[in-house]
PDB file of C-alpha atoms and ligand atoms in Angstrom:
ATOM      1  CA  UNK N   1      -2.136  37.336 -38.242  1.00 78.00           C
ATOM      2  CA  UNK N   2      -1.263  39.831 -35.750  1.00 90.00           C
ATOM      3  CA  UNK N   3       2.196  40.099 -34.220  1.00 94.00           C
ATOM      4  CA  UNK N   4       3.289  38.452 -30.869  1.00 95.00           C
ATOM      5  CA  UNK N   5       5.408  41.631 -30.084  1.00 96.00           C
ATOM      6  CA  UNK N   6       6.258  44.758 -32.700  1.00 96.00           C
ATOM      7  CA  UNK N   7       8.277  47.522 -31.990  1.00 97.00           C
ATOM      8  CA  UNK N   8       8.317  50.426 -33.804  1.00 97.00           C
ATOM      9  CA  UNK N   9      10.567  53.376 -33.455  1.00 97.00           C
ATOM     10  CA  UNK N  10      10.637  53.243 -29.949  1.00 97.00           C
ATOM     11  CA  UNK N  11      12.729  55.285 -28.112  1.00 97.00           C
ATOM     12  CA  UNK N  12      13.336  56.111 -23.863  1.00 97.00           C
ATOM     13  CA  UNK N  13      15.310  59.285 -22.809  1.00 96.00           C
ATOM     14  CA  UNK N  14      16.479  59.887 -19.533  1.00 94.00           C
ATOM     15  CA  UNK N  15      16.423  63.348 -18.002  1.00 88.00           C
ATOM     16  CA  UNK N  16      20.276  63.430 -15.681  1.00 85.00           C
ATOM     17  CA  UNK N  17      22.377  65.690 -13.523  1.00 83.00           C
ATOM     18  CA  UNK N  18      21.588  68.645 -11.305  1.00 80.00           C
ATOM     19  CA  UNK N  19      19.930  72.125 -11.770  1.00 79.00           C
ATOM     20  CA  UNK N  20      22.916  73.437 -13.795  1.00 81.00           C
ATOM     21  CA  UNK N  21      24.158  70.241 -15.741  1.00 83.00           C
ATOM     22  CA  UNK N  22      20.978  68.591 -16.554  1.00 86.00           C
ATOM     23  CA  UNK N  23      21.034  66.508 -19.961  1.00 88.00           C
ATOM     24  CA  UNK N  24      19.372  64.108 -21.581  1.00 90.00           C
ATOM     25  CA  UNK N  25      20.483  60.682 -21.990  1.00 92.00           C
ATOM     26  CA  UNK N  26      18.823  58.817 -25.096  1.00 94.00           C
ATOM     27  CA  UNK N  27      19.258  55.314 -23.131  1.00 97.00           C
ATOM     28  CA  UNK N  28      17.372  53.490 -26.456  1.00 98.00           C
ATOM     29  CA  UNK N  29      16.563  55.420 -30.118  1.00 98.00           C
ATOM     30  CA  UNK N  30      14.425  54.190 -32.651  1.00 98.00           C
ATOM     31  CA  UNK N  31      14.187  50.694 -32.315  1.00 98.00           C
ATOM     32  CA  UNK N  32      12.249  48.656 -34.034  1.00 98.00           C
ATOM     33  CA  UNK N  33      11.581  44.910 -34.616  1.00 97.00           C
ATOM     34  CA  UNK N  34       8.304  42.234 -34.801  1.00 97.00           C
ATOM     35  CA  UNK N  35       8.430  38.556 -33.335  1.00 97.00           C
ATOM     36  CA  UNK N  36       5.782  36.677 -35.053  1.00 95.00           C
ATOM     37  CA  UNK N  37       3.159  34.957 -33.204  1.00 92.00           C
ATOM     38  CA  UNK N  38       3.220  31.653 -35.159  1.00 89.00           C
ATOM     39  CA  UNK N  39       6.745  31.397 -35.538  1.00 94.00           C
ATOM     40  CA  UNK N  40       8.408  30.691 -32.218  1.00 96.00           C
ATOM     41  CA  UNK N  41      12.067  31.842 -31.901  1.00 97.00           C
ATOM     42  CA  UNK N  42      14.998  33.392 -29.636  1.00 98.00           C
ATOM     43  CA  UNK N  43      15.599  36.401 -30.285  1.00 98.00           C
ATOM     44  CA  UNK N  44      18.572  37.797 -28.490  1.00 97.00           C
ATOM     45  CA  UNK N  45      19.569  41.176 -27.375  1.00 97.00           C
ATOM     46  CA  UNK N  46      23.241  41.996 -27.612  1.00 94.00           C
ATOM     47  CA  UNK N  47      25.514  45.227 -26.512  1.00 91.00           C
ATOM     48  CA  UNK N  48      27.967  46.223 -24.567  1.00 88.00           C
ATOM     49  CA  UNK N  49      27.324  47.815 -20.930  1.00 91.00           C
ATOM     50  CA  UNK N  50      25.156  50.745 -21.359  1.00 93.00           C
ATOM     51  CA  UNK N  51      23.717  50.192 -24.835  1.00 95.00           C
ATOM     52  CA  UNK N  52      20.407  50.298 -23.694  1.00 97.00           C
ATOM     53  CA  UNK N  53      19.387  46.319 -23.689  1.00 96.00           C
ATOM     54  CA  UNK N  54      17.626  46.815 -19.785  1.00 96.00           C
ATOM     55  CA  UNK N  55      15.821  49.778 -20.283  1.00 97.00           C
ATOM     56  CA  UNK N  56      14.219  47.777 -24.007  1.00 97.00           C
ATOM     57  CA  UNK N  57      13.269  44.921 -21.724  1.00 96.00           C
ATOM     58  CA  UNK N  58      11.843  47.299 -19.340  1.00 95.00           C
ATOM     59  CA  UNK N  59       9.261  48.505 -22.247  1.00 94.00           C
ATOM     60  CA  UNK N  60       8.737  45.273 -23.326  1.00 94.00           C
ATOM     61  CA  UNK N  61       7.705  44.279 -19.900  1.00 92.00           C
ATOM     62  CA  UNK N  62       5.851  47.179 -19.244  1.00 89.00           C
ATOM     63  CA  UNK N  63       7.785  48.443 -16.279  1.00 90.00           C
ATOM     64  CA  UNK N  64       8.865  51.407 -18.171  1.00 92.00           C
ATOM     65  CA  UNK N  65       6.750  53.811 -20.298  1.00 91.00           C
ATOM     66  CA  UNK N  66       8.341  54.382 -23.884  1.00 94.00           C
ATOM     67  CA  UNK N  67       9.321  57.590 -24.443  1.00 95.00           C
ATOM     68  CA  UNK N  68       8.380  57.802 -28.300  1.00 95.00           C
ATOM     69  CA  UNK N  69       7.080  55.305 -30.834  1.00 96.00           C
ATOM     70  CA  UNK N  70       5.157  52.712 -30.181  1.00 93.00           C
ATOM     71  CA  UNK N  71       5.252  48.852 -28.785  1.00 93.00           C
ATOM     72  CA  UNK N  72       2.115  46.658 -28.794  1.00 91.00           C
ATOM     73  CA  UNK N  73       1.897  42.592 -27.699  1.00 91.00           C
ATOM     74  CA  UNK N  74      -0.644  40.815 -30.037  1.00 89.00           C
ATOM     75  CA  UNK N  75      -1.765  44.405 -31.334  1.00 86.00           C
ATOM     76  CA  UNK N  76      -2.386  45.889 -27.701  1.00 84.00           C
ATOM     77  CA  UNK N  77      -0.475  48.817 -26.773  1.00 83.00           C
ATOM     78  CA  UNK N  78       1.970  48.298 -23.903  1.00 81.00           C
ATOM     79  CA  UNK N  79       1.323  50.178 -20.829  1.00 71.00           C
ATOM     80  CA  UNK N  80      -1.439  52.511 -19.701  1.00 59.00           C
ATOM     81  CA  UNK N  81      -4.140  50.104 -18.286  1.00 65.00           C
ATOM     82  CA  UNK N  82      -6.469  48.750 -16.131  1.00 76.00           C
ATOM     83  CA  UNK N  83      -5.619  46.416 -13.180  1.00 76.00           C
ATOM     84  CA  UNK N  84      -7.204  43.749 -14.804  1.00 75.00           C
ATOM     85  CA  UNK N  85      -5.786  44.032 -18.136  1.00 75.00           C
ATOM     86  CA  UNK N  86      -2.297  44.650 -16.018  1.00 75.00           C
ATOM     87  CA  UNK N  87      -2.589  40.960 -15.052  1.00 74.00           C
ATOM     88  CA  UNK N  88      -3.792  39.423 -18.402  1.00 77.00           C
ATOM     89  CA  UNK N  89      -0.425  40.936 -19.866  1.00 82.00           C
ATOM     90  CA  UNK N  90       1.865  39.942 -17.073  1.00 81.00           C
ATOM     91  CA  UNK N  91      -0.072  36.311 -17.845  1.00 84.00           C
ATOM     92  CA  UNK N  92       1.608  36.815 -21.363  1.00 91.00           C
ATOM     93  CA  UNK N  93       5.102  38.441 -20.733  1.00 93.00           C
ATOM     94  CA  UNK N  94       7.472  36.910 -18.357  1.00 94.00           C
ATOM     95  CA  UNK N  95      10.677  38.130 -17.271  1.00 94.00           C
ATOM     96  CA  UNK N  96      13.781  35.977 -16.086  1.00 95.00           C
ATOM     97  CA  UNK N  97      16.530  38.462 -14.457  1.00 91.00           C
ATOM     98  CA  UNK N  98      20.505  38.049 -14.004  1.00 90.00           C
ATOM     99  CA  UNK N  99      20.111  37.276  -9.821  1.00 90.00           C
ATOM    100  CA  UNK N 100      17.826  34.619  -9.398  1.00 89.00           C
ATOM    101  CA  UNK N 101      18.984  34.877  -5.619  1.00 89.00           C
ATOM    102  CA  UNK N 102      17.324  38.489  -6.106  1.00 88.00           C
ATOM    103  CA  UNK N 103      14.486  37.587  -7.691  1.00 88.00           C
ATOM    104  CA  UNK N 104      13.149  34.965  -4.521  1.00 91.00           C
ATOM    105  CA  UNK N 105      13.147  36.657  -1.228  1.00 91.00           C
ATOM    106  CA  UNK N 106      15.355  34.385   0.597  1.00 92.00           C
ATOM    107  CA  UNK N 107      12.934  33.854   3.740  1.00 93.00           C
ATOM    108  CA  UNK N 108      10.488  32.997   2.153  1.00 94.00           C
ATOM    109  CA  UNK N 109       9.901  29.150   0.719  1.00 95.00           C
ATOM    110  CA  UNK N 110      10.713  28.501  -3.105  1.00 95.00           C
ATOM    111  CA  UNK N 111       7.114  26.605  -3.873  1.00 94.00           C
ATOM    112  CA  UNK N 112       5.248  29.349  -1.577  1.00 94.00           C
ATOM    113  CA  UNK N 113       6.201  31.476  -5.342  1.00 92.00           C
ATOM    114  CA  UNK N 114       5.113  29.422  -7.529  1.00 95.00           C
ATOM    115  CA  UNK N 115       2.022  28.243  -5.728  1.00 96.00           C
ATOM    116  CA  UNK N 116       1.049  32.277  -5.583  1.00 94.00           C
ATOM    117  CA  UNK N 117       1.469  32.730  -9.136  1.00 92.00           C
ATOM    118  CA  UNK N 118      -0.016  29.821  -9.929  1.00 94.00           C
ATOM    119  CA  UNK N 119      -3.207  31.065  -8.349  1.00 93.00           C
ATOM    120  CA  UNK N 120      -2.958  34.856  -9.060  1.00 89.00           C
ATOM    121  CA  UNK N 121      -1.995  34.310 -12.750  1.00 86.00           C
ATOM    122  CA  UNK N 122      -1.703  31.070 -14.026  1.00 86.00           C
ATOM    123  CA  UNK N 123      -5.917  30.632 -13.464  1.00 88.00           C
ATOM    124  CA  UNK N 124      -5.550  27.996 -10.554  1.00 92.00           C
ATOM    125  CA  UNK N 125      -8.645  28.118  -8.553  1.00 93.00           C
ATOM    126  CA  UNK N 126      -7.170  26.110  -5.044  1.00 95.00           C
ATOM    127  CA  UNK N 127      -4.589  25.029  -3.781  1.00 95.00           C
ATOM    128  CA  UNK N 128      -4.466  21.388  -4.891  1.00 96.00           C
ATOM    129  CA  UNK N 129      -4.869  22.835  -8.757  1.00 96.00           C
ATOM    130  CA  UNK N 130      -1.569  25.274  -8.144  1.00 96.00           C
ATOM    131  CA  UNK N 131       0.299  22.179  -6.945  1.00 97.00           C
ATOM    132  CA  UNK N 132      -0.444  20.416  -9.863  1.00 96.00           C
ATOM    133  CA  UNK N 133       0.531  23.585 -12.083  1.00 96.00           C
ATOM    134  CA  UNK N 134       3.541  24.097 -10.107  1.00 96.00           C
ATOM    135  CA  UNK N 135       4.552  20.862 -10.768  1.00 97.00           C
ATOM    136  CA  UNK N 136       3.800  20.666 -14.604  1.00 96.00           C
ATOM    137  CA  UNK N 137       6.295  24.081 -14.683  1.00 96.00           C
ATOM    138  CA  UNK N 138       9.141  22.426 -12.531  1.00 97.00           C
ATOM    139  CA  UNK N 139       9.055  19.768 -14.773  1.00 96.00           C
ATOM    140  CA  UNK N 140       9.400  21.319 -17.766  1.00 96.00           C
ATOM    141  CA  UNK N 141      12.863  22.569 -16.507  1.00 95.00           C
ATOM    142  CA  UNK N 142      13.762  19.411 -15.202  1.00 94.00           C
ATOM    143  CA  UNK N 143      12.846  19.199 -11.613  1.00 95.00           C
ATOM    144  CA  UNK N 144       9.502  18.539  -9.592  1.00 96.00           C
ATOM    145  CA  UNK N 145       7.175  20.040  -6.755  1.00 96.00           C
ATOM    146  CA  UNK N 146       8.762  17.627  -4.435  1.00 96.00           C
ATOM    147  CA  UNK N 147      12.164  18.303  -4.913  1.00 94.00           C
ATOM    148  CA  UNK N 148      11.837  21.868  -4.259  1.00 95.00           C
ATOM    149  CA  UNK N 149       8.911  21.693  -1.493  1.00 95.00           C
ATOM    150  CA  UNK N 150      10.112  23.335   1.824  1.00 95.00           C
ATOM    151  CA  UNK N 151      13.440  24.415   0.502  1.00 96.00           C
ATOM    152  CA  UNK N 152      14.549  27.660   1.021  1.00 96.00           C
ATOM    153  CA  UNK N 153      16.140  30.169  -1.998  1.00 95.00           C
ATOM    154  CA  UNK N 154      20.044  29.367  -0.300  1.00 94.00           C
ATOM    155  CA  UNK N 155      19.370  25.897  -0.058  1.00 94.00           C
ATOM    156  CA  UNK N 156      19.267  25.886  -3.824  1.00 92.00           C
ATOM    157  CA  UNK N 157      22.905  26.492  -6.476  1.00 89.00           C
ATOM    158  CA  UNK N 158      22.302  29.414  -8.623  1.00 87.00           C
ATOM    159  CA  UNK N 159      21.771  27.269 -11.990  1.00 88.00           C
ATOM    160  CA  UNK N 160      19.103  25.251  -9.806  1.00 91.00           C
ATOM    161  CA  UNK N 161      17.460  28.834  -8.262  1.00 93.00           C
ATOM    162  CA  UNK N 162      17.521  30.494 -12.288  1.00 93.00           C
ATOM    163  CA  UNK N 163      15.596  27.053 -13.251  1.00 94.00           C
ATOM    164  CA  UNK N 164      12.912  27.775 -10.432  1.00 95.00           C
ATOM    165  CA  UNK N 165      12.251  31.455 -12.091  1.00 95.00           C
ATOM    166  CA  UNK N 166      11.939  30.148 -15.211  1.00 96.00           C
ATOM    167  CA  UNK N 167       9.421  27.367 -13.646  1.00 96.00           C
ATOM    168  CA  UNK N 168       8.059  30.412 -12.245  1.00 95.00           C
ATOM    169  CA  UNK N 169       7.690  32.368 -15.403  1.00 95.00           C
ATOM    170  CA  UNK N 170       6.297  29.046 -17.351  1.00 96.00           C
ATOM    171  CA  UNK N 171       3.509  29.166 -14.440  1.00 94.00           C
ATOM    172  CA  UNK N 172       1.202  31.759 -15.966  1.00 90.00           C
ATOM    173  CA  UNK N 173       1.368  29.934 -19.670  1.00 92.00           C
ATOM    174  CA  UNK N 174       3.620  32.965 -21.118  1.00 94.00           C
ATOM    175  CA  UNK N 175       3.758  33.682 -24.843  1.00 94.00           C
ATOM    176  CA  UNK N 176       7.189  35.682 -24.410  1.00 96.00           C
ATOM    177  CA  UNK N 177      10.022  35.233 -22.089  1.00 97.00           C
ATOM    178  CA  UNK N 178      12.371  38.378 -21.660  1.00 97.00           C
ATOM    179  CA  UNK N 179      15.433  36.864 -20.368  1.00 97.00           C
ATOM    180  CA  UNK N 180      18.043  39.515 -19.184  1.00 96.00           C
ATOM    181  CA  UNK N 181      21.479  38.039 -18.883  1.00 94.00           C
ATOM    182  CA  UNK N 182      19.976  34.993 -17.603  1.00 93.00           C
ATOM    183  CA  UNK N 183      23.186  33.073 -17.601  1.00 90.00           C
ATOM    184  CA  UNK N 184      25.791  35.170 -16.503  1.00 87.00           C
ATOM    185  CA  UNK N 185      25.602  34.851 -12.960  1.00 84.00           C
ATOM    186  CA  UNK N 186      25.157  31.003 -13.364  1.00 84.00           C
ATOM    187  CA  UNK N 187      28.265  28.749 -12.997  1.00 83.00           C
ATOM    188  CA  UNK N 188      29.856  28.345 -16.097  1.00 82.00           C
ATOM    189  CA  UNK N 189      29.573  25.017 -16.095  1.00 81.00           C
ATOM    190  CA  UNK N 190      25.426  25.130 -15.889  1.00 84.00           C
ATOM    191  CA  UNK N 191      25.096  27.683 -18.227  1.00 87.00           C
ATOM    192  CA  UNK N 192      24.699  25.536 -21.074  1.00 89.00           C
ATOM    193  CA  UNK N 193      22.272  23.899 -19.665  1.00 91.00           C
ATOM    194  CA  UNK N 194      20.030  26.623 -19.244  1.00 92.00           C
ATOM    195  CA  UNK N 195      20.419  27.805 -22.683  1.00 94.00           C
ATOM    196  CA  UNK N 196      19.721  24.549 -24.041  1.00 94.00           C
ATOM    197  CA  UNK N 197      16.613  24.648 -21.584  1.00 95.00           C
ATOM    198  CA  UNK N 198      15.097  28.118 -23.950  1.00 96.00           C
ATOM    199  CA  UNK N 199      15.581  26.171 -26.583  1.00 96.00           C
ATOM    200  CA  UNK N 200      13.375  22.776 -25.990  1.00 96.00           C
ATOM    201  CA  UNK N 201      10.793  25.504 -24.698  1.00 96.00           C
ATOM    202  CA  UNK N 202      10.855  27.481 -28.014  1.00 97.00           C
ATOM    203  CA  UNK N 203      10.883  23.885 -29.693  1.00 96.00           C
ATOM    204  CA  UNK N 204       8.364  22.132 -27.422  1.00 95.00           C
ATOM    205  CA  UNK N 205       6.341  24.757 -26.047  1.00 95.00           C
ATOM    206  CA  UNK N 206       6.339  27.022 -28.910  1.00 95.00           C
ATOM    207  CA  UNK N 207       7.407  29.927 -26.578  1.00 96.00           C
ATOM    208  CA  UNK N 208       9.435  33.212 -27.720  1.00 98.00           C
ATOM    209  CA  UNK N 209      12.463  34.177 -25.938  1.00 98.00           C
ATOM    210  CA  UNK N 210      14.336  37.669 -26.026  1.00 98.00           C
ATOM    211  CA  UNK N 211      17.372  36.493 -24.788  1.00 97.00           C
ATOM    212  CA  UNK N 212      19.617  39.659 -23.800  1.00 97.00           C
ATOM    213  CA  UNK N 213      23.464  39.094 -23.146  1.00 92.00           C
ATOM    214  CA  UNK N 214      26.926  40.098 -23.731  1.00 85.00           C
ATOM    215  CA  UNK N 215      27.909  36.529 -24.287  1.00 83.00           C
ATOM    216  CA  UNK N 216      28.248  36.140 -28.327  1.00 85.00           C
ATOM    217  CA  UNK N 217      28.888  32.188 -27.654  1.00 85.00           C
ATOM    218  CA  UNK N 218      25.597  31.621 -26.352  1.00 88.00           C
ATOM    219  CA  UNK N 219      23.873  33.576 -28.891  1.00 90.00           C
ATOM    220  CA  UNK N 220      25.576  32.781 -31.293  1.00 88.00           C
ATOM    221  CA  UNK N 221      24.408  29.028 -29.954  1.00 89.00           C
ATOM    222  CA  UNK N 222      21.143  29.288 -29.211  1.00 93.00           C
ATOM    223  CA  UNK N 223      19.514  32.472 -31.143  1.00 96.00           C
ATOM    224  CA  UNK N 224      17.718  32.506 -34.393  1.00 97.00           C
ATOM    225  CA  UNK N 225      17.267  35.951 -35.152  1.00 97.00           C
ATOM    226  CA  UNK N 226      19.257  38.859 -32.900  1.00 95.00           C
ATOM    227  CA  UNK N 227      19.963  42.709 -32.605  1.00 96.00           C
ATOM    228  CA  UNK N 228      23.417  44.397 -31.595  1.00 94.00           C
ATOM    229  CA  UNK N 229      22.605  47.397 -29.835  1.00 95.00           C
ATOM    230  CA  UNK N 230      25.294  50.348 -29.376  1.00 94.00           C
ATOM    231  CA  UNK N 231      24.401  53.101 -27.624  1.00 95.00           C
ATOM    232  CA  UNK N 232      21.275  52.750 -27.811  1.00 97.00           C
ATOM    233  CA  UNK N 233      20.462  52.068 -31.218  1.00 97.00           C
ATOM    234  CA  UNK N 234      20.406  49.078 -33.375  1.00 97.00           C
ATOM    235  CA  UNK N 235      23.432  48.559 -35.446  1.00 95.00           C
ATOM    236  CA  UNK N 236      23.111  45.198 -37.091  1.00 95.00           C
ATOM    237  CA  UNK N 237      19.845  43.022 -37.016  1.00 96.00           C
ATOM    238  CA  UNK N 238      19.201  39.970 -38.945  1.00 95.00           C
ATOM    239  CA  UNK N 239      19.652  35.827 -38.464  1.00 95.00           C
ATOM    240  CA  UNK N 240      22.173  34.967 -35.947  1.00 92.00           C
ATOM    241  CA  UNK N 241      24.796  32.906 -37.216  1.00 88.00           C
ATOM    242  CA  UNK N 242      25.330  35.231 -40.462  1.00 90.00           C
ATOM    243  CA  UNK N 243      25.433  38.000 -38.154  1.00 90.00           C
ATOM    244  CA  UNK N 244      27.794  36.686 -35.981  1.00 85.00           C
ATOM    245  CA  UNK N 245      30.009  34.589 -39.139  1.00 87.00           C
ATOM    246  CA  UNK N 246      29.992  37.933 -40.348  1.00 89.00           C
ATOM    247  CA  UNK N 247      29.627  41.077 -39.001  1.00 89.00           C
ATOM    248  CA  UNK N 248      29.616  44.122 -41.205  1.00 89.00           C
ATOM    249  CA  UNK N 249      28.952  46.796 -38.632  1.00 88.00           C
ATOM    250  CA  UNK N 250      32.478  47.875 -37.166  1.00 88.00           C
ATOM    251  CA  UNK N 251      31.345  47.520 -33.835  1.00 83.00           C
ATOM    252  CA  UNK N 252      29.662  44.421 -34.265  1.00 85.00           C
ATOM    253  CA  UNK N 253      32.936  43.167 -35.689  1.00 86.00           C
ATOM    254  CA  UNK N 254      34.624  44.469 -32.599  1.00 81.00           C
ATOM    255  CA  UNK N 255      32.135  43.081 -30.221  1.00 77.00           C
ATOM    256  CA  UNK N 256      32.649  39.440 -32.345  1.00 80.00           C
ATOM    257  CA  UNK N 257      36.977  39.823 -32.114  1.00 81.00           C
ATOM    258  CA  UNK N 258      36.564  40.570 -28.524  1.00 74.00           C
ATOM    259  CA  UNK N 259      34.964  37.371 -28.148  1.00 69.00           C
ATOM    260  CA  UNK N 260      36.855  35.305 -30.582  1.00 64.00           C
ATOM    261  CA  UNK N 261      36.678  31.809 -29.840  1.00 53.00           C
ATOM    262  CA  UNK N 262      36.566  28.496 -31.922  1.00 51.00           C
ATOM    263  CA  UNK N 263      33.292  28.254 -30.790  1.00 51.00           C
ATOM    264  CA  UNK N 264      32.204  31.411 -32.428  1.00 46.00           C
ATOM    265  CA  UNK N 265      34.429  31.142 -35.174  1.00 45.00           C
ATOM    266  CA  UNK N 266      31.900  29.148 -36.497  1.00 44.00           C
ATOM    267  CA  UNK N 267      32.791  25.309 -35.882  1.00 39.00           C
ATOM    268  CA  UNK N 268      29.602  23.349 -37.686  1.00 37.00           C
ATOM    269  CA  UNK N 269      29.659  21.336 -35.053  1.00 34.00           C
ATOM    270  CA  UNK N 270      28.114  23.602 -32.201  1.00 32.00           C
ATOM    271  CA  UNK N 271      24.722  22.957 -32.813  1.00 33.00           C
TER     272      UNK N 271
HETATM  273  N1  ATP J 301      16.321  54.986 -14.473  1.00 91.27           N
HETATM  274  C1  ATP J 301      17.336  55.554 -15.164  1.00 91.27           C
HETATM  275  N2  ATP J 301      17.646  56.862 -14.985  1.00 91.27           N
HETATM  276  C2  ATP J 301      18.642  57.449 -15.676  1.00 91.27           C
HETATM  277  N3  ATP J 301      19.411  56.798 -16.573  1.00 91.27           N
HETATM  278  C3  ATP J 301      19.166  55.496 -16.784  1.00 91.27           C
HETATM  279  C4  ATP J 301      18.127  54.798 -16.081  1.00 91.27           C
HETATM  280  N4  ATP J 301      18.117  53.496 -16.501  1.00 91.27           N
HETATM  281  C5  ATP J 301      19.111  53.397 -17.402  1.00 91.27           C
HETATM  282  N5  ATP J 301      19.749  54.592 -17.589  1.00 91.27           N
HETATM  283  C6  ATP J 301      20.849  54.869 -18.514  1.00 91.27           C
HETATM  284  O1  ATP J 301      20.451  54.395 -19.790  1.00 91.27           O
HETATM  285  C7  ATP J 301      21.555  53.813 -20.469  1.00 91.27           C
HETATM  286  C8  ATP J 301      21.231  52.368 -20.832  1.00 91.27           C
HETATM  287  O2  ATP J 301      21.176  51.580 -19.659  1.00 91.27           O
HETATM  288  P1  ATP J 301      20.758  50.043 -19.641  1.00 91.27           P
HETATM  289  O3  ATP J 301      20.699  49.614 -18.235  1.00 91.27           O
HETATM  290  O4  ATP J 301      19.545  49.891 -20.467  1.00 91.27           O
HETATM  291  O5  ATP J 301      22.000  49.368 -20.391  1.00 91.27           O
HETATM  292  P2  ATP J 301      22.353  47.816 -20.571  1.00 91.27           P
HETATM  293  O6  ATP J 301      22.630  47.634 -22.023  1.00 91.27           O
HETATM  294  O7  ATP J 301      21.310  46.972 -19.961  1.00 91.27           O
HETATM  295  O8  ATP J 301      23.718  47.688 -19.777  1.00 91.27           O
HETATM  296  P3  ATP J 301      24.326  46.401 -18.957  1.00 91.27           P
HETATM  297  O9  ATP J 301      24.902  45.500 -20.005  1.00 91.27           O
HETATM  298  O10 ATP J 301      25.371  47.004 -18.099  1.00 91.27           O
HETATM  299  O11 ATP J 301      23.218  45.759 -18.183  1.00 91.27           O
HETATM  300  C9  ATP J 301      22.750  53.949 -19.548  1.00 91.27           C
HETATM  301  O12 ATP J 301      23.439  55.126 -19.901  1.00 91.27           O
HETATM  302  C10 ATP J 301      22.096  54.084 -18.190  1.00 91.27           C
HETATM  303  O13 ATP J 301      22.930  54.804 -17.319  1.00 91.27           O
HETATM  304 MG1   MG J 302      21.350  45.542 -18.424  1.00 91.27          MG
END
C-alpha cells in the first residue's frame, strides 16, 4: 500500500545577507520519514527555536518548494501542479497554526469560514449541504453550527477559536493534519483539551497528525511516533515514550532535562 506521506532526504536552504555577506542557511537537511496510510498516528515534530520544524511543515503543506530530495502524499509529488490538483491536495493536507486569532480575519464571521470551505473543498454543492458539513466538523470538536453562528473571531477564547480551525481543517475530510505549535498560545489550562481532541480524531476518525512543538509533556502525552530536530536535521527518531524515557542523543537529553517534570519523568499514570 502506498504511503500517506514519505519523506526522503529532503532538504530547504535559504539564500541570507547582503551583496558582500551572503550565505546560505540549511534551515532543514536530509530528512526523512513515512506515515503509513492505514495506520493512523501523531507524529510530532520537536526542536528548539530555529531547528527547522516550520519550514518542514511548509513542504509538507506545499507552501514551500523543497530544496533537494523528495516528498510525495499517497505517492504524488508535493508541489508543482495544476489548480485543480492544488485543491484536491489542500482537500487532503490541513494545517492548524500557533494564532488561531491569525488564522480568522477578525471582521469577518467565524461560520462565513467554514461554510466557504465547506463549499470550495469539502464537495458541498449549496448552502444548506455546507451547513450541515459545518456542523458535522464543529461537532467533532465539541461544539455546533449554532453555537458559533454570527459570532465574531474576538467573541470567541483562544482554546474555543483553535477548536474552530481545527473544525475548519476537519471540513474538507483531511487525511493529515500539520499542527504547528497548536497549543502554545492556548491557555494552559485548555491545552489539554485540545491535545486530547488529536487524539479521539486519530482514534475515531483515523486521521494523522504531525504535531510540531517545543512542549515534551504534550508529546510525550499524546504522540506515538516523533522526531527531534536540531538544526535542522534529525537527531533522534523513533516511538515516543522510549524516546522521551530515554534519550540517547545529547541534545535530546538536554531538550528532555530542560523540561524535567514528573509528568515526563515517566509517571504510568499519564495516559
Ligand atoms: N523565508 C525564510 N528566509 C530565510 N530564512 C528562513 C526563512 N524561513 C526560515 N528561515 C530560517 O530557517 C531556520 C529554521 O526556521 P524555522 O522557522 O523552520 O524554525 P522553527 O523550528 O519552526 O523555529 P520556532 O520554534 O521558533 O518556530 C531559521 O534559521 C530561520 O531563520
Ligand atoms: Mg516554527
Amino acid at each position: 500500500m502506498t504511503a500517506l506521506l514519505t519523506l526522503n532526504n529532503v532538504c530547504k536552504s535559504f539564500m541570507r545577507g547582503g551583496i558582500l555577506s551572503r550565505h546560505r542557511i540549511e534551515a532543514v537537511k536530509n530528512v526523512s520519514f513515512t506515515i503509513e496510510n492505514n495506520r493512523p498516528e501523531i507524529f510530532a515534530i520537536i526542536g528548539e527555536s530555529g531547528s527547522g520544524k516550520t519550514t518542514l511543515a511548509r513542504m509538507i503543506l506545499g507552501m514551500q518548494e523543497v530544496s533537494g530530495g523528495t516528498l510525495s502524499l499517497e505517492g504524488n509529488r508535493v508541489g508543482g501542479r495544476t489548480r485543480k490538483e492544488r485543491l484536491a491536495f489542500m482537500a487532503k493536507v490541513q494545517p492548524i497554526f500557533q494564532n488561531p486569532f491569525e488564522a480568522f480575519n477578525p471582521l469577518k464571521k467565524i461560520d462565513y469560514y467554514l461554510l466557504l470551505t465547506a463549499m470550495r473543498f469539502g464537495g458541498s454543492a449549496d448552502l444548506s449541504e455546507a451547513e450541515a458539513a459545518a456542523d458535522v466538523a464543529l461537532r467533532q470538536v465539541g461544539l455546533s453550527l449554532s453555537e458559533v453562528r454570527g459570532r465574531f473571531p474576538h467573541e470567541m477564547s483562544g482554546g474555543q477559536l483553535q477548536r474552530v480551525a481545527i473544525a475548519r481543517a476537519l471540513v474538507s475530510k483531511p487525511r493529515l493534519i500539520i499542527a504547528d505549535e497548536p497549543v502554545s498560545m492556548v491557555d494552559a489550562s485548555l491545552r489539554m483539551a485540545i491535545v486530547n481532541l488529536f487524539g479521539e480524531l486519530r482514534d475515531k476518525l483515523g486521521l494523522s497528525i504531525i504535531y510540531i512543538t517545543h512542549d515534551l509533556a504534550t508529546a510525550y502525552y499524546i504522540a506515538d511516533r516523533l522526531i527531534i530536530m536540531q538544526k535542522g536535521e534529525v537527531v533522534e527518531a523513533g516511538a515516543a515514550r522510549a524516546v522521551l524515557s530515554d534519550p540517547q542523543h545529547p541534545y535530546s537529553k538536554q531538550l528532555r532535562d530542560a523540561v524535567l517534570s514528573p509528568q515526563v519523568t515517566g509517571s504510568p499514570s499519564i495516559k
